Amino acid sequence: MIENQKIRPAKVIGPLGEPLTLESLPPPETTRWVVRRKAEVVAAVNGGLLSVDEVCDRYGLTVEEFAGWQRAIDRSGMPGLRVTRIQHYKSLYERQQKY
């Protein structure tokens, strides 16, 4: 039945406007997560190229870690993924929630 099959796109649009495919995603053995790589993985999930579970298995991430990347992009865009800015954006977001 078609409704039970997972229909996935062959490519999605990445964070910088370039097409992303499974082959163009960061390799599974990636250990150094720069902003661009994190954003590409989030874009792949948001576009339906991979599921959250597949990303976590492929890259050895926890669901919480990946969810943090998604929240950072939703709140602050790609700059929110910078490790050095996490605390700044976190406190800024908390202050915005008060008003």
Coordinates of C-alpha atoms in Angstrom, one line a residue:
M1 CA 0.0 0.0 0.0
I2 CA 1.3 3.4 -1.0
E3 CA 0.3 5.1 2.3
N4 CA 2.5 2.8 4.3
Q5 CA 5.6 3.4 2.1
K6 CA 8.0 6.1 3.1
I7 CA 8.3 8.5 0.2
R8 CA 11.5 10.5 0.4
P9 CA 12.8 13.2 -1.8
A10 CA 16.1 12.5 -3.7
K11 CA 17.3 15.9 -2.5
V12 CA 16.4 18.8 -0.3
I13 CA 17.5 22.4 -0.2
G14 CA 20.3 23.0 2.3
P15 CA 20.8 25.9 4.7
L16 CA 22.8 27.8 2.1
G17 CA 20.4 27.2 -0.7
E18 CA 22.4 24.3 -2.3
P19 CA 20.8 20.9 -3.0
L20 CA 21.5 18.2 -0.4
T21 CA 21.5 14.5 -1.1
L22 CA 22.4 11.5 1.1
E23 CA 25.8 11.5 -0.6
S24 CA 26.5 15.2 0.1
L25 CA 25.6 15.1 3.8
P26 CA 28.5 15.0 6.3
P27 CA 30.1 11.5 6.4
P28 CA 28.9 9.2 9.2
E29 CA 32.3 9.3 11.0
T30 CA 32.1 13.1 11.5
T31 CA 33.3 14.2 14.9
R32 CA 33.9 17.9 14.3
W33 CA 30.5 19.5 14.1
V34 CA 30.8 23.0 12.6
V35 CA 27.7 25.2 12.1
R36 CA 27.3 24.3 8.4
R37 CA 27.4 20.6 9.0
K38 CA 24.8 20.8 11.9
A39 CA 22.6 23.0 9.7
E40 CA 22.8 20.5 6.8
V41 CA 21.8 17.6 9.0
V42 CA 18.8 19.6 10.4
A43 CA 17.8 20.6 6.9
A44 CA 17.9 17.0 5.8
V45 CA 15.6 16.0 8.6
N46 CA 13.2 18.9 8.0
G47 CA 13.1 18.1 4.3
G48 CA 12.4 14.4 4.9
L49 CA 15.7 13.1 3.5
L50 CA 16.4 11.3 6.8
S51 CA 14.4 10.7 10.0
V52 CA 15.6 11.8 13.4
D53 CA 16.3 8.2 14.4
E54 CA 18.3 7.6 11.2
V55 CA 20.4 10.8 11.9
C56 CA 21.0 9.8 15.5
D57 CA 22.1 6.3 14.4
R58 CA 24.2 7.5 11.5
Y59 CA 26.1 10.2 13.5
G60 CA 26.0 8.8 17.0
L61 CA 23.9 11.7 18.3
T62 CA 21.3 11.6 21.1
V63 CA 17.8 12.8 20.3
E64 CA 18.3 15.6 22.8
E65 CA 21.4 16.8 21.1
F66 CA 19.7 16.8 17.7
A67 CA 16.7 18.5 19.2
G68 CA 19.0 21.2 20.6
W69 CA 20.3 21.9 17.1
Q70 CA 16.8 22.2 15.7
R71 CA 15.7 24.6 18.5
A72 CA 18.8 26.7 18.0
I73 CA 18.1 27.1 14.3
D74 CA 14.4 27.8 14.9
R75 CA 15.2 30.5 17.5
S76 CA 18.4 32.1 16.1
G77 CA 19.1 30.7 12.7
M78 CA 22.6 29.3 11.8
P79 CA 24.4 31.6 14.2
G80 CA 22.5 29.9 17.1
L81 CA 24.4 26.7 16.4
R82 CA 27.8 28.3 17.3
V83 CA 29.0 26.6 20.5
T84 CA 30.5 29.9 21.7
R85 CA 27.1 31.6 21.4
I86 CA 24.8 29.0 23.0
Q87 CA 24.7 30.7 26.4
H88 CA 24.1 34.2 24.9
Y89 CA 21.2 33.0 22.7
K90 CA 19.8 30.9 25.5
S91 CA 19.6 33.8 27.9
L92 CA 18.3 36.1 25.2
Y93 CA 15.5 33.6 24.4
E94 CA 14.6 33.2 28.1
R95 CA 14.3 37.0 28.5
Q96 CA 12.1 37.2 25.4
Q97 CA 9.8 34.6 26.9
K98 CA 9.1 36.8 29.9
Y99 CA 7.5 39.5 27.9

